[in-house]
Every structure is written in C-alpha cells, then in structure tokens.
mmCIF file of C-alpha atoms and ligand atoms in Angstrom:
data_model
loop_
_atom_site.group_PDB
_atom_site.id
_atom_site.type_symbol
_atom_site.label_atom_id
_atom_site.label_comp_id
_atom_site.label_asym_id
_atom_site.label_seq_id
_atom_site.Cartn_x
_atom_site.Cartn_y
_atom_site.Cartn_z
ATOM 1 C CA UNK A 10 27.953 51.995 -28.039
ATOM 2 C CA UNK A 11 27.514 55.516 -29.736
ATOM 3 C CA UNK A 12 29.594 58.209 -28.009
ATOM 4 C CA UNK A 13 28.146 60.909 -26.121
ATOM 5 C CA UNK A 14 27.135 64.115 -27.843
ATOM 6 C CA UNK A 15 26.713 67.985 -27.156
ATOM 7 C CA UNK A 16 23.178 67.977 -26.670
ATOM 8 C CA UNK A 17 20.452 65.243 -25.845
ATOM 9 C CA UNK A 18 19.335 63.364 -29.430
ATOM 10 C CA UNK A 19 15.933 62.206 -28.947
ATOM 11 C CA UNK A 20 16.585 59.268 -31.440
ATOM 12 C CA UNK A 21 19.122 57.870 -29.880
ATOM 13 C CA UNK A 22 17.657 58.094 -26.581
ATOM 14 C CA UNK A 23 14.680 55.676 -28.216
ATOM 15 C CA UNK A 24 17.711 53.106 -29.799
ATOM 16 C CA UNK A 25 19.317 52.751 -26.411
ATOM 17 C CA UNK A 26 16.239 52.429 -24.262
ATOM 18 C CA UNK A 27 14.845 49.250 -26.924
ATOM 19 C CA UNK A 28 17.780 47.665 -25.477
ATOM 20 C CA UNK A 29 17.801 48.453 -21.848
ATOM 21 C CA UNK A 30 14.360 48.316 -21.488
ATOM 22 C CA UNK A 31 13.933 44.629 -20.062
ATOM 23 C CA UNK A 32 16.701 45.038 -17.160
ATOM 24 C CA UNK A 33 15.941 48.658 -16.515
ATOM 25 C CA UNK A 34 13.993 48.011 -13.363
ATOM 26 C CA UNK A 35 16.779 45.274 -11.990
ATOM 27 C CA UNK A 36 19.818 48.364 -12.672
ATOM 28 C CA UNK A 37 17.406 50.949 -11.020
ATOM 29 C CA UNK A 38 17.418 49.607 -7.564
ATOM 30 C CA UNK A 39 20.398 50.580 -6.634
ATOM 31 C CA UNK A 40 19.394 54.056 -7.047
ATOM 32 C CA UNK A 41 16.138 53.416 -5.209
ATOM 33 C CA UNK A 42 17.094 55.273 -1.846
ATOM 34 C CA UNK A 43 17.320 58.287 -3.938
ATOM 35 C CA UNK A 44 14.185 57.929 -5.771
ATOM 36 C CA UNK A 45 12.310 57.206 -2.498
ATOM 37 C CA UNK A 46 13.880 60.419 -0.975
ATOM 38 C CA UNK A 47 13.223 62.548 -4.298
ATOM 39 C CA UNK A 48 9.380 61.147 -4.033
ATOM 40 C CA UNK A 49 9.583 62.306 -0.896
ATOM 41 C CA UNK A 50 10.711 66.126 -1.459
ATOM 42 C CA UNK A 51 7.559 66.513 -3.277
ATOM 43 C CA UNK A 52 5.155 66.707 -0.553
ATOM 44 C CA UNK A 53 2.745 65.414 -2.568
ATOM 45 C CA UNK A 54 -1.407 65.931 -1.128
ATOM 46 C CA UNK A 55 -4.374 63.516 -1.995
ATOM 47 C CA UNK A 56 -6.065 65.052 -5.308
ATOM 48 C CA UNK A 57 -2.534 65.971 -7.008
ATOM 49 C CA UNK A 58 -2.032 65.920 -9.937
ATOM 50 C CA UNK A 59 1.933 65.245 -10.892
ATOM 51 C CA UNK A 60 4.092 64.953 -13.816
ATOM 52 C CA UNK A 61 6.500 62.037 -13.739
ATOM 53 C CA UNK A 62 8.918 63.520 -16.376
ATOM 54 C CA UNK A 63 10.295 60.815 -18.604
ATOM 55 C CA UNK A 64 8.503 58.674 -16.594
ATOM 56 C CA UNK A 65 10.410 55.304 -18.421
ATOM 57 C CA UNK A 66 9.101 51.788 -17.004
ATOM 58 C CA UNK A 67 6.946 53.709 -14.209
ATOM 59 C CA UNK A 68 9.164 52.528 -11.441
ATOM 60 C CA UNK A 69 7.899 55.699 -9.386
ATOM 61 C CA UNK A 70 4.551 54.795 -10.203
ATOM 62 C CA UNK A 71 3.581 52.830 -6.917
ATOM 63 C CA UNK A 72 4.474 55.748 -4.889
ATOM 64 C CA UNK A 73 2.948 58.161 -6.744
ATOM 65 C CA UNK A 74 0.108 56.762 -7.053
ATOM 66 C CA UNK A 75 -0.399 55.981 -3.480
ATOM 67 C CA UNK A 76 0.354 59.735 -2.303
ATOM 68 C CA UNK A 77 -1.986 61.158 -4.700
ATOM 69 C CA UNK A 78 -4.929 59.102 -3.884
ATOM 70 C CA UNK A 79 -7.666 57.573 -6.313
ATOM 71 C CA UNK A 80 -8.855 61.744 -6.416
ATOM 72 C CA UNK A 81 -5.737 62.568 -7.872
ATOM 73 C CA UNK A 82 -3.703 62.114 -10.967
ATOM 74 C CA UNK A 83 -0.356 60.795 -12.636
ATOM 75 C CA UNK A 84 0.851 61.775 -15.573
ATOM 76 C CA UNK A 85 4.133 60.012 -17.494
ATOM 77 C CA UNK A 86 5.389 60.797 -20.658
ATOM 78 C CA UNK A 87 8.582 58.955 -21.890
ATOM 79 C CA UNK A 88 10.008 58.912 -25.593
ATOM 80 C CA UNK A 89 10.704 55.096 -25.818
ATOM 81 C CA UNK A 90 7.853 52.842 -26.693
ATOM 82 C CA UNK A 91 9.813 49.664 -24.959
ATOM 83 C CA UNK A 92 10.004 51.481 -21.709
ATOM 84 C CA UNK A 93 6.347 52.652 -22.170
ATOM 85 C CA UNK A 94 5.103 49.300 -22.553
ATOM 86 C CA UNK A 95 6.210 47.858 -19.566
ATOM 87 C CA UNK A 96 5.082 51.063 -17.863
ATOM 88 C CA UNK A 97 1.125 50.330 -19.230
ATOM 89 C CA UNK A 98 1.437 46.897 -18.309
ATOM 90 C CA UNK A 99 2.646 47.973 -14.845
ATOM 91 C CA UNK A 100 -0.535 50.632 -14.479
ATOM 92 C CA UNK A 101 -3.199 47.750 -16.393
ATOM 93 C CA UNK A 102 -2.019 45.338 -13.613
ATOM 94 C CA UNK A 103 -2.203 47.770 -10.516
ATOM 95 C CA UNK A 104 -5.887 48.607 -11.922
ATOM 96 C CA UNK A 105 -4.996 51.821 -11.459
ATOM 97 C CA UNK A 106 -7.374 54.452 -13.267
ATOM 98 C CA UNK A 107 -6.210 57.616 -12.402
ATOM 99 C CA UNK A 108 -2.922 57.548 -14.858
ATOM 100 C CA UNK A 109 -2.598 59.879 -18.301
ATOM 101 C CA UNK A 110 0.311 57.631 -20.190
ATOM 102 C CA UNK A 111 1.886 59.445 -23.444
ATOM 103 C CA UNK A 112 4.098 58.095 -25.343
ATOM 104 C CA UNK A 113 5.986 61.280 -26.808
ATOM 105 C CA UNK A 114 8.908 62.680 -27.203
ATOM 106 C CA UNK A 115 8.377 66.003 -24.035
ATOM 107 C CA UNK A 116 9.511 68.818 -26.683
ATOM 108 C CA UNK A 117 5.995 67.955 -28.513
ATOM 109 C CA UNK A 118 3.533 66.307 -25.574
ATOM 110 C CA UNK A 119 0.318 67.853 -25.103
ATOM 111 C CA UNK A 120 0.885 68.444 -21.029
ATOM 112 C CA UNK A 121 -2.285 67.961 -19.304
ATOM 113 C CA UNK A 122 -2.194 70.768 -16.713
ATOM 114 C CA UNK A 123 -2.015 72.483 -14.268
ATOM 115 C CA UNK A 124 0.541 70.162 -12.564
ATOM 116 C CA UNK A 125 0.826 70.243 -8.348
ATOM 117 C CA UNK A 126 4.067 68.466 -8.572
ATOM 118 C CA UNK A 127 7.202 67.658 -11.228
ATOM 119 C CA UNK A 128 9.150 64.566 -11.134
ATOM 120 C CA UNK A 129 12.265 64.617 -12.526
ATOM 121 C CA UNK A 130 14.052 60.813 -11.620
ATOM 122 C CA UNK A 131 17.348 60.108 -13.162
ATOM 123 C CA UNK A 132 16.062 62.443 -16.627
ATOM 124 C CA UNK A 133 19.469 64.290 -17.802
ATOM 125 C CA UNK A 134 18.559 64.664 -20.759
ATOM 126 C CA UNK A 135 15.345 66.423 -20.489
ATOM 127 C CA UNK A 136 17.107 68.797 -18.133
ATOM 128 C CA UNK A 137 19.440 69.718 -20.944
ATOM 129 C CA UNK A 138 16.444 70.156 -23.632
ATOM 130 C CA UNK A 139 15.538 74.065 -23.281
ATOM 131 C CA UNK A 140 12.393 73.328 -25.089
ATOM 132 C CA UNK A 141 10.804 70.062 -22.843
ATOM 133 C CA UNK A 142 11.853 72.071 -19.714
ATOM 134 C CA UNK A 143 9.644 75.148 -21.789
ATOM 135 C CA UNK A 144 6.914 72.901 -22.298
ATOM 136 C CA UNK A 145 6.751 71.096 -18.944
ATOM 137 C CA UNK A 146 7.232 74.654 -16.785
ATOM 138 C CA UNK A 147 4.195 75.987 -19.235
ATOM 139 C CA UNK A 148 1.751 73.168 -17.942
ATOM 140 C CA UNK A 149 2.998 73.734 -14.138
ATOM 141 C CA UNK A 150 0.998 75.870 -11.614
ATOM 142 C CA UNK A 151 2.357 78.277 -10.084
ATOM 143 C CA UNK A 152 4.207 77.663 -6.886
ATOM 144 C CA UNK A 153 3.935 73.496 -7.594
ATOM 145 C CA UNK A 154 6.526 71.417 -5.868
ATOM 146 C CA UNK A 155 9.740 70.577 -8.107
ATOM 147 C CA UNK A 156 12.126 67.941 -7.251
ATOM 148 C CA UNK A 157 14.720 66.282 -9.229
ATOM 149 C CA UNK A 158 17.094 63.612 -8.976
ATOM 150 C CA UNK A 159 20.050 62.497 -11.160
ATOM 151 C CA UNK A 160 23.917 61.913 -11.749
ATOM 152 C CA UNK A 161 26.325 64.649 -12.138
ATOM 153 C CA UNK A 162 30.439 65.191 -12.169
ATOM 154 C CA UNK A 163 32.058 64.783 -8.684
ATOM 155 C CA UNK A 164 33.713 67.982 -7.067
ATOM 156 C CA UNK A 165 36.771 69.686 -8.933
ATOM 157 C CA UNK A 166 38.662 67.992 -6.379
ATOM 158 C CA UNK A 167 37.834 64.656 -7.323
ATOM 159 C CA UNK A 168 37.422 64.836 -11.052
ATOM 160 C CA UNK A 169 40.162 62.659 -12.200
ATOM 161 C CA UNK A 170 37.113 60.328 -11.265
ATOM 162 C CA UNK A 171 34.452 62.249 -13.487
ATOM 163 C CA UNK A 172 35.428 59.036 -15.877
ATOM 164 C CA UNK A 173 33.787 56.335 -13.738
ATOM 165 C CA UNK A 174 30.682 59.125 -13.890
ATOM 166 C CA UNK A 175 30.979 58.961 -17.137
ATOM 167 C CA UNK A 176 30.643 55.137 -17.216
ATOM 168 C CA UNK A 177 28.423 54.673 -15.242
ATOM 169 C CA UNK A 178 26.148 57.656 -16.821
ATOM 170 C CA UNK A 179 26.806 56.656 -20.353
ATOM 171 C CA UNK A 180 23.843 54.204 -20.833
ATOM 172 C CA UNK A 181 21.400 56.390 -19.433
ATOM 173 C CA UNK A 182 22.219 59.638 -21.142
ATOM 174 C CA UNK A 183 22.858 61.118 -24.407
ATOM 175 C CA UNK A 184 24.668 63.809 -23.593
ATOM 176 C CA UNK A 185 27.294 64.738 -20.442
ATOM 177 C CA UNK A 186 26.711 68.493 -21.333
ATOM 178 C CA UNK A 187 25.798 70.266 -18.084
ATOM 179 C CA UNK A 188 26.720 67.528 -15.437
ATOM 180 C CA UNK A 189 28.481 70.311 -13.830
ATOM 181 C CA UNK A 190 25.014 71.659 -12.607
ATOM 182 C CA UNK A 191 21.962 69.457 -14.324
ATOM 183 C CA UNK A 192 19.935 71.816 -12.804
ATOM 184 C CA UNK A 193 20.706 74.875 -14.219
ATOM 185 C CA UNK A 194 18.687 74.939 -17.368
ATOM 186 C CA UNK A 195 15.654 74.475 -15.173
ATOM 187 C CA UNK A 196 16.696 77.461 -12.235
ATOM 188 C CA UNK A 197 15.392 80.307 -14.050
ATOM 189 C CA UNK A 198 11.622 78.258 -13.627
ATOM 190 C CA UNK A 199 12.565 77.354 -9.902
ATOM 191 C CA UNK A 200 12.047 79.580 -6.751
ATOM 192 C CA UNK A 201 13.831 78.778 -3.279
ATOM 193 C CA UNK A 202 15.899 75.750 -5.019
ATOM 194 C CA UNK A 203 18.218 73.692 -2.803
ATOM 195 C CA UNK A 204 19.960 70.664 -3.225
ATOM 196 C CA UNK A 205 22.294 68.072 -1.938
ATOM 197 C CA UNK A 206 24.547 65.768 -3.102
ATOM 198 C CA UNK A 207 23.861 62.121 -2.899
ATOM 199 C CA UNK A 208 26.131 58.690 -4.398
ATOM 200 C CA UNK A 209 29.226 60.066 -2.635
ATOM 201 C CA UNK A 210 28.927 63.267 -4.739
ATOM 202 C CA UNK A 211 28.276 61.524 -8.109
ATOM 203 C CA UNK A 212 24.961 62.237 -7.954
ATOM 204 C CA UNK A 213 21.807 64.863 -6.775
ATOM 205 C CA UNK A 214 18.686 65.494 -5.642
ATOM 206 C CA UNK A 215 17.388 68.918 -5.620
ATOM 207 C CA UNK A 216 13.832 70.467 -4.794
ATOM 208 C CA UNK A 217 11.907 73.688 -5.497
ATOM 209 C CA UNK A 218 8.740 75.388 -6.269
ATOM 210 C CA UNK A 219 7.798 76.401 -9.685
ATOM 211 C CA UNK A 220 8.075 79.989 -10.054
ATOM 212 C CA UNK A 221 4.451 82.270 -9.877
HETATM 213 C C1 LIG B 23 17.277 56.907 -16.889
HETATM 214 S S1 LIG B 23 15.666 56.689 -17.552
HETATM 215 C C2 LIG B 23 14.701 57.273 -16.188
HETATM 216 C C3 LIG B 23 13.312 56.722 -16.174
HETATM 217 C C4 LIG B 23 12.468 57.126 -14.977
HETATM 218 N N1 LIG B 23 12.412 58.562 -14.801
HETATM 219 C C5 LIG B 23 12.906 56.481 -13.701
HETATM 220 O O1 LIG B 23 12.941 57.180 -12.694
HETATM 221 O O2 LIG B 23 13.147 55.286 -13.661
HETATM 222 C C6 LIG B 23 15.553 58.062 -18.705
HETATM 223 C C7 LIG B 23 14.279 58.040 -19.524
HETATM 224 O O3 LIG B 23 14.221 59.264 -20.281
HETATM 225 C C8 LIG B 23 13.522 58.987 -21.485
HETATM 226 N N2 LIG B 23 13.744 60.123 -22.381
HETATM 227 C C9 LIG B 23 14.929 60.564 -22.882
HETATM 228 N N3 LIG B 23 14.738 61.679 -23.618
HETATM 229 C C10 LIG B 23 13.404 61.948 -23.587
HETATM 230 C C11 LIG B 23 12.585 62.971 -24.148
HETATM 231 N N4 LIG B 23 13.114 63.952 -24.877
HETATM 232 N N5 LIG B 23 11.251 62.939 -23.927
HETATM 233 C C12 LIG B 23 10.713 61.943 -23.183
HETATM 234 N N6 LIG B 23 11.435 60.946 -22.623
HETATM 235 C C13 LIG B 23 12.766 60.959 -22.808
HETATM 236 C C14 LIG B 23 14.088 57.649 -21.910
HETATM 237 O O4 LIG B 23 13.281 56.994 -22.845
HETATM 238 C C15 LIG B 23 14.159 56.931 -20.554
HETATM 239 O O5 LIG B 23 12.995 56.169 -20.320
#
C-alpha cells in the first residue's frame, strides 16, 4: 500500500479505488448513520438540483434521488471509472432519469449549475484540492445548502490514537493533510458553518450555506 502524501494525487486515488471498488458498498455501511444524517442536513426541496461530490458507487443516490423528486436533479462526478460503473449500473437499474453522471477528475468537470445543494460524503481529498473546491463553489448558487461528512484526527487529548485514524483512513484517502479541520479549505465559500463531531470524535459532519 503506497504511503500517504502531502496533498491528494488524483492518480492514485483512481489505482486504489480499481481495487476497492467491488466491496466499497459492504465497508460503507458502517458509516451509514452518518451519511443518512449528512443527507439529512441538506434540506433538500422537490426540483433540486444537487451535487454529490465524488459521488463513488452512488451509495447516496437512493436518497437523493427520492428528496429531489422526478422535477429535480442529481449530479455525481467521481474520478474512478470502477466506482463509476457500479454507480451507472445502480442509476440504469433504479430507471432513474433525472441523473447527470461524469466521470472526471472535479479539478476539470464541466459542473452543470446552479447547484441547490453540495454533498460532500466521506471526500477528503477533494476538500484538500483548492482547485475542485474552486470549481464546485463556482457552479453553486448562492446561499445553496452545504453539508459534509468525513474522518478527521481525534482531539489533542486523544491523539496518541490519531494512528488507528490513520488506519482506518488510509484506504480511502490520499493524503492526511488537513485532518485537523477537513473543512477549512472550503470555510472561506461557507456562511453560518457548524459542525459536530461524530465516530467518537474520529469523524464529522458539518453543514452550511454557500456564500452570496
Ligand atoms: C471514500 S469514497 C466516497 C464515495 C462517496 N462520496 C460515498 O459517499 O460513498 C471517495 C471517492 O472520491 C473519489 N475521488 C478522489 N479524488 C477525486 C477527485 N479529485 N475528483 C473526483 N473524485 C475523486 C474516489 O474515486 C472515491 O470514489
């Protein structure tokens, strides 16, 4: 397993995810709760349209889907063709219409805007990319609802632990820069941002509006 670097590398993100592609969705559910709760924090309306940011097999597709209504619209974008297949093949056999799929690294997607809502589940390494969060803030409407889930280091008080963090992050991340505060790349785009800690501290969800 390649060790983690400074900043995200797209490449490698599109190595790892050819092999964890098949038991993604099995490893995800134990994180479920928090994707179901980070769903949730979007307050997402019939006729939305929302970004599911590395949107990976499309595991938050069901629920997006169903609080945007047939009216509305879901867009993913994810970088690894593996996790993108299974993600088509989960939209062709829903019959769903209503879904944009691009298969593309964020940094270079052409963003169909404007977005209502941003989904970021379990993405660190688009949170550490200046130029995807760029991209993705550019296609957002002003005042659309932000929420964003993921792992990050425990308190200073427990970090002696940070290394089970680290173990359990490593296959899903390129890079542990910024799991101090994922979120902090994307403040400067946020207005009225809170967020709470979730996984007994290993891990957050915070929510937002996109700034006007
Ligand atoms: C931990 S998975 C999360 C997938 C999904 N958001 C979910 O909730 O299940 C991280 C995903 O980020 C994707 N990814 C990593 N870097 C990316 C980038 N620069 N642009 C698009 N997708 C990226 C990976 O291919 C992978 O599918």
């Amino acid at each position: 397993m390649a060790q983690c670097s400074d900043a995200p590398n797209a490449a490698r993100a599109v190595d790892e995810y050819r092999h964890h592609a098949k038991a993604y969705d099995a490893s995800a559910q134990r994180t479920m709760q928090t994707r179901l709760r980070t769903i949730e924090k979007l307050g997402l309306r019939p006729g939305d349209r929302v970004l599911d940011v590395a949107s990976g097999t499309g595991l938050s597709f069901p629920l997006l889907r169903e609080a945007v209504g047939a009216q509305g619209e879901v867009v993913g974008i994810d970088i690894s063709p593996e996790m993108m297949r299974i993600a088509r093949q989960r939209v062709a056999a829903a019959g769903w219409q209503n879904f944009t799929l691009l298969e593309s690294p964020i940094e270079s997607a052409q963003i169909p805007g404007p977005l209502d809502a941003v989904l970021f589940n379990f993405t660190h390494d688009v949170m550490r990319s200046p130029l995807a969060l760029k991209r993705i803030f550019a296609a957002t409407r002003p005042n659309a609802r932000i929420a964003i889930a993921g792992m990050k280091y425990l308190p200073w008080w427990m970090a002696p632990a940070n290394i089970i963090v680290r173990l359990k992050a490593r296959p899903y991340m390129t890079t542990f820069e910024g799991l101090e505060k994922p979120w902090d790349l994307a403040s400067p785009y946020l207005s009225a941002f809170d967020w709470r800690p979730v996984l007994f501290g290993a891990g957050y969800i915070g929510w937002g509006r996109a700034k006007a």
